[in-house]
Amino acid sequence: MIELKENVIEKLKCSECGSYLSCAPIMMKSDGNSVCGRCELPEEELPGARNKVYEEVASVVSFPCRYREEGCSKKLPWDNVKQHEDQCDYRIYECPVIPSGTCSWTGTHSQLLDHYKDDHPDLVMDYPCKLSPDLTRDGEENFLMTVFGFIFLVQVKLSASAGKMWHCVRYLGNSAYTANFDYCLEIKNYDCVMMKSKRVSARDGLQISRNNSIEVNVKTLKEFLGSCERLTFTITIRKKGNICFRCKKELKPVKLYCLSGGYHCGNCRSDITNMMDFSDNEQYHYTKH
């Protein structure tokens, strides 16, 4: 891969979004400017010609991540840019507070938690997340909670007219790690309990669907748990044990368990004093909960 000089690479930017021209297709506009493949333009503004010559040259150039100014130091070959940026720990989020667009804040996922604490403190939940929604009224909220040092967005939507309620939990961070988390919804009324579980979703949007949420039929719920208008909904997160709690990277040998809770990789050992090693036949170090 060729690394271009800083003053050259900074000129290779999209005229629409300002990101590097590192994501295909690269289209030419009539005014001579170029548009990257990240941008979706109205049909009347679509450029007419694809710059295949540029793409051929760019395929041997390494590009900085578009979230460079936020702290990402990665330099990537052309073919890897899109995948990395979709999973980058420094990618930018808009504030997910409901109604959408009422808060103009943008920042990284770690900054989002501080923003919620400062500007939307009622939407920051303790763990486990406990809710008592009014089942007779429509409503929708996006909460934040931290578990094991990771940040999750908890989406709750209720349609009283449709008689349905949806719960979706999204992991805020590298989307490659979402497969390591499940969440459980427990609905309780006195001694009666209903439980459902589902895999945590990536933060690839805010749309709630049957595929990414736990759907609850309110009528069935009342029949099973009683006709109370308010029930207790508890959301818990289950982690599958192969991500370091400290550096948030995939665990590889040596795998360590901290006495204060959580698995850690060997690289983080020097930062943690309260640690024990346990070994199994696969040469991992661990202890069972």
JSON list of N, CA, C and O in Angstrom, two decimals, residues 112-152:
[
{"chain": "A", "resi": 112, "resn": "LEU", "atom": "N", "xyz": [-21.60, 9.94, 24.30]},
{"chain": "A", "resi": 112, "resn": "LEU", "atom": "CA", "xyz": [-23.06, 9.93, 24.37]},
{"chain": "A", "resi": 112, "resn": "LEU", "atom": "C", "xyz": [-23.55, 9.71, 25.79]},
{"chain": "A", "resi": 112, "resn": "LEU", "atom": "O", "xyz": [-24.53, 10.33, 26.23]},
{"chain": "A", "resi": 113, "resn": "LEU", "atom": "N", "xyz": [-22.89, 8.84, 26.53]},
{"chain": "A", "resi": 113, "resn": "LEU", "atom": "CA", "xyz": [-23.29, 8.58, 27.91]},
{"chain": "A", "resi": 113, "resn": "LEU", "atom": "C", "xyz": [-23.18, 9.85, 28.76]},
{"chain": "A", "resi": 113, "resn": "LEU", "atom": "O", "xyz": [-24.09, 10.17, 29.53]},
{"chain": "A", "resi": 114, "resn": "ASP", "atom": "N", "xyz": [-22.08, 10.59, 28.62]},
{"chain": "A", "resi": 114, "resn": "ASP", "atom": "CA", "xyz": [-21.92, 11.85, 29.36]},
{"chain": "A", "resi": 114, "resn": "ASP", "atom": "C", "xyz": [-22.99, 12.86, 28.95]},
{"chain": "A", "resi": 114, "resn": "ASP", "atom": "O", "xyz": [-23.52, 13.60, 29.79]},
{"chain": "A", "resi": 115, "resn": "HIS", "atom": "N", "xyz": [-23.29, 12.89, 27.66]},
{"chain": "A", "resi": 115, "resn": "HIS", "atom": "CA", "xyz": [-24.33, 13.80, 27.16]},
{"chain": "A", "resi": 115, "resn": "HIS", "atom": "C", "xyz": [-25.69, 13.47, 27.79]},
{"chain": "A", "resi": 115, "resn": "HIS", "atom": "O", "xyz": [-26.42, 14.36, 28.24]},
{"chain": "A", "resi": 116, "resn": "TYR", "atom": "N", "xyz": [-26.04, 12.18, 27.84]},
{"chain": "A", "resi": 116, "resn": "TYR", "atom": "CA", "xyz": [-27.31, 11.77, 28.45]},
{"chain": "A", "resi": 116, "resn": "TYR", "atom": "C", "xyz": [-27.35, 12.14, 29.93]},
{"chain": "A", "resi": 116, "resn": "TYR", "atom": "O", "xyz": [-28.37, 12.61, 30.43]},
{"chain": "A", "resi": 117, "resn": "LYS", "atom": "N", "xyz": [-26.24, 11.93, 30.62]},
{"chain": "A", "resi": 117, "resn": "LYS", "atom": "CA", "xyz": [-26.20, 12.26, 32.05]},
{"chain": "A", "resi": 117, "resn": "LYS", "atom": "C", "xyz": [-26.39, 13.75, 32.28]},
{"chain": "A", "resi": 117, "resn": "LYS", "atom": "O", "xyz": [-27.03, 14.16, 33.26]},
{"chain": "A", "resi": 118, "resn": "ASP", "atom": "N", "xyz": [-25.84, 14.57, 31.37]},
{"chain": "A", "resi": 118, "resn": "ASP", "atom": "CA", "xyz": [-25.93, 16.02, 31.53]},
{"chain": "A", "resi": 118, "resn": "ASP", "atom": "C", "xyz": [-27.28, 16.58, 31.07]},
{"chain": "A", "resi": 118, "resn": "ASP", "atom": "O", "xyz": [-27.87, 17.43, 31.74]},
{"chain": "A", "resi": 119, "resn": "ASP", "atom": "N", "xyz": [-27.76, 16.12, 29.91]},
{"chain": "A", "resi": 119, "resn": "ASP", "atom": "CA", "xyz": [-28.92, 16.74, 29.27]},
{"chain": "A", "resi": 119, "resn": "ASP", "atom": "C", "xyz": [-30.21, 15.91, 29.35]},
{"chain": "A", "resi": 119, "resn": "ASP", "atom": "O", "xyz": [-31.30, 16.46, 29.21]},
{"chain": "A", "resi": 120, "resn": "HIS", "atom": "N", "xyz": [-30.08, 14.58, 29.52]},
{"chain": "A", "resi": 120, "resn": "HIS", "atom": "CA", "xyz": [-31.27, 13.72, 29.59]},
{"chain": "A", "resi": 120, "resn": "HIS", "atom": "C", "xyz": [-31.12, 12.73, 30.76]},
{"chain": "A", "resi": 120, "resn": "HIS", "atom": "O", "xyz": [-31.21, 11.52, 30.57]},
{"chain": "A", "resi": 121, "resn": "PRO", "atom": "N", "xyz": [-30.90, 13.23, 31.97]},
{"chain": "A", "resi": 121, "resn": "PRO", "atom": "CA", "xyz": [-30.59, 12.33, 33.10]},
{"chain": "A", "resi": 121, "resn": "PRO", "atom": "C", "xyz": [-31.71, 11.33, 33.42]},
{"chain": "A", "resi": 121, "resn": "PRO", "atom": "O", "xyz": [-31.44, 10.24, 33.93]},
{"chain": "A", "resi": 122, "resn": "ASP", "atom": "N", "xyz": [-32.97, 11.68, 33.10]},
{"chain": "A", "resi": 122, "resn": "ASP", "atom": "CA", "xyz": [-34.08, 10.77, 33.39]},
{"chain": "A", "resi": 122, "resn": "ASP", "atom": "C", "xyz": [-34.05, 9.54, 32.49]},
{"chain": "A", "resi": 122, "resn": "ASP", "atom": "O", "xyz": [-34.76, 8.56, 32.76]},
{"chain": "A", "resi": 123, "resn": "LEU", "atom": "N", "xyz": [-33.24, 9.59, 31.42]},
{"chain": "A", "resi": 123, "resn": "LEU", "atom": "CA", "xyz": [-33.18, 8.49, 30.46]},
{"chain": "A", "resi": 123, "resn": "LEU", "atom": "C", "xyz": [-31.95, 7.61, 30.67]},
{"chain": "A", "resi": 123, "resn": "LEU", "atom": "O", "xyz": [-31.67, 6.72, 29.87]},
{"chain": "A", "resi": 124, "resn": "VAL", "atom": "N", "xyz": [-31.19, 7.87, 31.73]},
{"chain": "A", "resi": 124, "resn": "VAL", "atom": "CA", "xyz": [-30.05, 7.02, 32.09]},
{"chain": "A", "resi": 124, "resn": "VAL", "atom": "C", "xyz": [-30.53, 6.02, 33.14]},
{"chain": "A", "resi": 124, "resn": "VAL", "atom": "O", "xyz": [-30.94, 6.40, 34.23]},
{"chain": "A", "resi": 125, "resn": "MET", "atom": "N", "xyz": [-30.49, 4.74, 32.81]},
{"chain": "A", "resi": 125, "resn": "MET", "atom": "CA", "xyz": [-31.06, 3.71, 33.67]},
{"chain": "A", "resi": 125, "resn": "MET", "atom": "C", "xyz": [-29.98, 2.99, 34.48]},
{"chain": "A", "resi": 125, "resn": "MET", "atom": "O", "xyz": [-28.86, 2.78, 33.99]},
{"chain": "A", "resi": 126, "resn": "ASP", "atom": "N", "xyz": [-30.33, 2.65, 35.70]},
{"chain": "A", "resi": 126, "resn": "ASP", "atom": "CA", "xyz": [-29.48, 1.76, 36.50]},
{"chain": "A", "resi": 126, "resn": "ASP", "atom": "C", "xyz": [-29.61, 0.34, 35.95]},
{"chain": "A", "resi": 126, "resn": "ASP", "atom": "O", "xyz": [-30.55, 0.02, 35.21]},
{"chain": "A", "resi": 127, "resn": "TYR", "atom": "N", "xyz": [-28.66, -0.51, 36.30]},
{"chain": "A", "resi": 127, "resn": "TYR", "atom": "CA", "xyz": [-28.73, -1.91, 35.87]},
{"chain": "A", "resi": 127, "resn": "TYR", "atom": "C", "xyz": [-29.09, -2.80, 37.06]},
{"chain": "A", "resi": 127, "resn": "TYR", "atom": "O", "xyz": [-28.54, -2.63, 38.14]},
{"chain": "A", "resi": 128, "resn": "PRO", "atom": "N", "xyz": [-30.02, -3.75, 36.89]},
{"chain": "A", "resi": 128, "resn": "PRO", "atom": "CA", "xyz": [-30.79, -4.01, 35.67]},
{"chain": "A", "resi": 128, "resn": "PRO", "atom": "C", "xyz": [-31.83, -2.94, 35.40]},
{"chain": "A", "resi": 128, "resn": "PRO", "atom": "O", "xyz": [-32.30, -2.27, 36.32]},
{"chain": "A", "resi": 129, "resn": "CYS", "atom": "N", "xyz": [-32.17, -2.79, 34.13]},
{"chain": "A", "resi": 129, "resn": "CYS", "atom": "CA", "xyz": [-33.12, -1.76, 33.71]},
{"chain": "A", "resi": 129, "resn": "CYS", "atom": "C", "xyz": [-34.54, -2.18, 34.10]},
{"chain": "A", "resi": 129, "resn": "CYS", "atom": "O", "xyz": [-35.04, -3.22, 33.65]},
{"chain": "A", "resi": 130, "resn": "LYS", "atom": "N", "xyz": [-35.19, -1.39, 34.93]},
{"chain": "A", "resi": 130, "resn": "LYS", "atom": "CA", "xyz": [-36.56, -1.69, 35.38]},
{"chain": "A", "resi": 130, "resn": "LYS", "atom": "C", "xyz": [-37.50, -0.60, 34.90]},
{"chain": "A", "resi": 130, "resn": "LYS", "atom": "O", "xyz": [-37.26, 0.59, 35.12]},
{"chain": "A", "resi": 131, "resn": "LEU", "atom": "N", "xyz": [-38.59, -1.00, 34.25]},
{"chain": "A", "resi": 131, "resn": "LEU", "atom": "CA", "xyz": [-39.56, -0.07, 33.69]},
{"chain": "A", "resi": 131, "resn": "LEU", "atom": "C", "xyz": [-40.96, -0.46, 34.13]},
{"chain": "A", "resi": 131, "resn": "LEU", "atom": "O", "xyz": [-41.27, -1.63, 34.31]},
{"chain": "A", "resi": 132, "resn": "SER", "atom": "N", "xyz": [-41.82, 0.57, 34.30]},
{"chain": "A", "resi": 132, "resn": "SER", "atom": "CA", "xyz": [-43.23, 0.32, 34.62]},
{"chain": "A", "resi": 132, "resn": "SER", "atom": "C", "xyz": [-44.08, 1.17, 33.69]},
{"chain": "A", "resi": 132, "resn": "SER", "atom": "O", "xyz": [-44.65, 2.20, 34.09]},
{"chain": "A", "resi": 133, "resn": "PRO", "atom": "N", "xyz": [-44.18, 0.79, 32.42]},
{"chain": "A", "resi": 133, "resn": "PRO", "atom": "CA", "xyz": [-44.89, 1.61, 31.44]},
{"chain": "A", "resi": 133, "resn": "PRO", "atom": "C", "xyz": [-46.40, 1.58, 31.64]},
{"chain": "A", "resi": 133, "resn": "PRO", "atom": "O", "xyz": [-46.96, 0.62, 32.17]},
{"chain": "A", "resi": 134, "resn": "ASP", "atom": "N", "xyz": [-47.05, 2.64, 31.22]},
{"chain": "A", "resi": 134, "resn": "ASP", "atom": "CA", "xyz": [-48.51, 2.72, 31.23]},
{"chain": "A", "resi": 134, "resn": "ASP", "atom": "C", "xyz": [-49.02, 2.05, 29.96]},
{"chain": "A", "resi": 134, "resn": "ASP", "atom": "O", "xyz": [-48.85, 2.57, 28.85]},
{"chain": "A", "resi": 135, "resn": "LEU", "atom": "N", "xyz": [-49.64, 0.89, 30.09]},
{"chain": "A", "resi": 135, "resn": "LEU", "atom": "CA", "xyz": [-50.05, 0.10, 28.93]},
{"chain": "A", "resi": 135, "resn": "LEU", "atom": "C", "xyz": [-51.29, 0.65, 28.24]},
{"chain": "A", "resi": 135, "resn": "LEU", "atom": "O", "xyz": [-51.72, 0.12, 27.21]},
{"chain": "A", "resi": 136, "resn": "THR", "atom": "N", "xyz": [-51.87, 1.72, 28.77]},
{"chain": "A", "resi": 136, "resn": "THR", "atom": "CA", "xyz": [-53.07, 2.30, 28.17]},
{"chain": "A", "resi": 136, "resn": "THR", "atom": "C", "xyz": [-52.73, 3.49, 27.26]},
{"chain": "A", "resi": 136, "resn": "THR", "atom": "O", "xyz": [-53.63, 4.06, 26.64]},
{"chain": "A", "resi": 137, "resn": "ARG", "atom": "N", "xyz": [-51.45, 3.84, 27.17]},
{"chain": "A", "resi": 137, "resn": "ARG", "atom": "CA", "xyz": [-51.06, 5.03, 26.39]},
{"chain": "A", "resi": 137, "resn": "ARG", "atom": "C", "xyz": [-49.93, 4.70, 25.43]},
{"chain": "A", "resi": 137, "resn": "ARG", "atom": "O", "xyz": [-49.04, 3.90, 25.73]},
{"chain": "A", "resi": 138, "resn": "ASP", "atom": "N", "xyz": [-49.94, 5.35, 24.25]},
{"chain": "A", "resi": 138, "resn": "ASP", "atom": "CA", "xyz": [-48.83, 5.22, 23.31]},
{"chain": "A", "resi": 138, "resn": "ASP", "atom": "C", "xyz": [-47.60, 5.89, 23.91]},
{"chain": "A", "resi": 138, "resn": "ASP", "atom": "O", "xyz": [-47.71, 6.90, 24.63]},
{"chain": "A", "resi": 139, "resn": "GLY", "atom": "N", "xyz": [-46.45, 5.35, 23.62]},
{"chain": "A", "resi": 139, "resn": "GLY", "atom": "CA", "xyz": [-45.22, 5.96, 24.12]},
{"chain": "A", "resi": 139, "resn": "GLY", "atom": "C", "xyz": [-43.99, 5.34, 23.49]},
{"chain": "A", "resi": 139, "resn": "GLY", "atom": "O", "xyz": [-44.02, 4.21, 22.99]},
{"chain": "A", "resi": 140, "resn": "GLU", "atom": "N", "xyz": [-42.90, 6.10, 23.49]},
{"chain": "A", "resi": 140, "resn": "GLU", "atom": "CA", "xyz": [-41.63, 5.61, 22.95]},
{"chain": "A", "resi": 140, "resn": "GLU", "atom": "C", "xyz": [-40.49, 6.37, 23.61]},
{"chain": "A", "resi": 140, "resn": "GLU", "atom": "O", "xyz": [-40.53, 7.60, 23.71]},
{"chain": "A", "resi": 141, "resn": "GLU", "atom": "N", "xyz": [-39.49, 5.63, 24.11]},
{"chain": "A", "resi": 141, "resn": "GLU", "atom": "CA", "xyz": [-38.32, 6.24, 24.73]},
{"chain": "A", "resi": 141, "resn": "GLU", "atom": "C", "xyz": [-37.07, 5.44, 24.38]},
{"chain": "A", "resi": 141, "resn": "GLU", "atom": "O", "xyz": [-37.14, 4.23, 24.16]},
{"chain": "A", "resi": 142, "resn": "ASN", "atom": "N", "xyz": [-35.95, 6.14, 24.35]},
{"chain": "A", "resi": 142, "resn": "ASN", "atom": "CA", "xyz": [-34.65, 5.51, 24.16]},
{"chain": "A", "resi": 142, "resn": "ASN", "atom": "C", "xyz": [-33.78, 5.78, 25.38]},
{"chain": "A", "resi": 142, "resn": "ASN", "atom": "O", "xyz": [-33.38, 6.92, 25.62]},
{"chain": "A", "resi": 143, "resn": "PHE", "atom": "N", "xyz": [-33.50, 4.74, 26.17]},
{"chain": "A", "resi": 143, "resn": "PHE", "atom": "CA", "xyz": [-32.73, 4.86, 27.39]},
{"chain": "A", "resi": 143, "resn": "PHE", "atom": "C", "xyz": [-31.29, 4.42, 27.15]},
{"chain": "A", "resi": 143, "resn": "PHE", "atom": "O", "xyz": [-30.99, 3.69, 26.20]},
{"chain": "A", "resi": 144, "resn": "LEU", "atom": "N", "xyz": [-30.40, 4.83, 28.05]},
{"chain": "A", "resi": 144, "resn": "LEU", "atom": "CA", "xyz": [-29.02, 4.33, 28.05]},
{"chain": "A", "resi": 144, "resn": "LEU", "atom": "C", "xyz": [-28.75, 3.63, 29.37]},
{"chain": "A", "resi": 144, "resn": "LEU", "atom": "O", "xyz": [-29.23, 4.06, 30.42]},
{"chain": "A", "resi": 145, "resn": "MET", "atom": "N", "xyz": [-27.96, 2.56, 29.31]},
{"chain": "A", "resi": 145, "resn": "MET", "atom": "CA", "xyz": [-27.48, 1.93, 30.54]},
{"chain": "A", "resi": 145, "resn": "MET", "atom": "C", "xyz": [-26.11, 1.32, 30.27]},
{"chain": "A", "resi": 145, "resn": "MET", "atom": "O", "xyz": [-25.76, 1.00, 29.13]},
{"chain": "A", "resi": 146, "resn": "THR", "atom": "N", "xyz": [-25.31, 1.20, 31.31]},
{"chain": "A", "resi": 146, "resn": "THR", "atom": "CA", "xyz": [-23.99, 0.59, 31.20]},
{"chain": "A", "resi": 146, "resn": "THR", "atom": "C", "xyz": [-23.99, -0.74, 31.96]},
{"chain": "A", "resi": 146, "resn": "THR", "atom": "O", "xyz": [-24.51, -0.83, 33.06]},
{"chain": "A", "resi": 147, "resn": "VAL", "atom": "N", "xyz": [-23.39, -1.75, 31.31]},
{"chain": "A", "resi": 147, "resn": "VAL", "atom": "CA", "xyz": [-23.27, -3.07, 31.91]},
{"chain": "A", "resi": 147, "resn": "VAL", "atom": "C", "xyz": [-21.88, -3.59, 31.58]},
{"chain": "A", "resi": 147, "resn": "VAL", "atom": "O", "xyz": [-21.45, -3.53, 30.41]},
{"chain": "A", "resi": 148, "resn": "PHE", "atom": "N", "xyz": [-21.15, -4.10, 32.57]},
{"chain": "A", "resi": 148, "resn": "PHE", "atom": "CA", "xyz": [-19.79, -4.63, 32.39]},
{"chain": "A", "resi": 148, "resn": "PHE", "atom": "C", "xyz": [-18.84, -3.60, 31.78]},
{"chain": "A", "resi": 148, "resn": "PHE", "atom": "O", "xyz": [-17.84, -3.95, 31.17]},
{"chain": "A", "resi": 149, "resn": "GLY", "atom": "N", "xyz": [-19.17, -2.32, 31.89]},
{"chain": "A", "resi": 149, "resn": "GLY", "atom": "CA", "xyz": [-18.34, -1.28, 31.27]},
{"chain": "A", "resi": 149, "resn": "GLY", "atom": "C", "xyz": [-18.71, -0.99, 29.83]},
{"chain": "A", "resi": 149, "resn": "GLY", "atom": "O", "xyz": [-18.09, -0.14, 29.18]},
{"chain": "A", "resi": 150, "resn": "PHE", "atom": "N", "xyz": [-19.73, -1.66, 29.28]},
{"chain": "A", "resi": 150, "resn": "PHE", "atom": "CA", "xyz": [-20.20, -1.44, 27.92]},
{"chain": "A", "resi": 150, "resn": "PHE", "atom": "C", "xyz": [-21.48, -0.60, 27.96]},
{"chain": "A", "resi": 150, "resn": "PHE", "atom": "O", "xyz": [-22.23, -0.64, 28.94]},
{"chain": "A", "resi": 151, "resn": "ILE", "atom": "N", "xyz": [-21.73, 0.15, 26.88]},
{"chain": "A", "resi": 151, "resn": "ILE", "atom": "CA", "xyz": [-22.88, 1.04, 26.82]},
{"chain": "A", "resi": 151, "resn": "ILE", "atom": "C", "xyz": [-23.94, 0.44, 25.89]},
{"chain": "A", "resi": 151, "resn": "ILE", "atom": "O", "xyz": [-23.64, 0.02, 24.78]},
{"chain": "A", "resi": 152, "resn": "PHE", "atom": "N", "xyz": [-25.20, 0.43, 26.36]},
{"chain": "A", "resi": 152, "resn": "PHE", "atom": "CA", "xyz": [-26.30, -0.13, 25.59]},
{"chain": "A", "resi": 152, "resn": "PHE", "atom": "C", "xyz": [-27.43, 0.90, 25.47]},
{"chain": "A", "resi": 152, "resn": "PHE", "atom": "O", "xyz": [-27.70, 1.64, 26.41]}
]
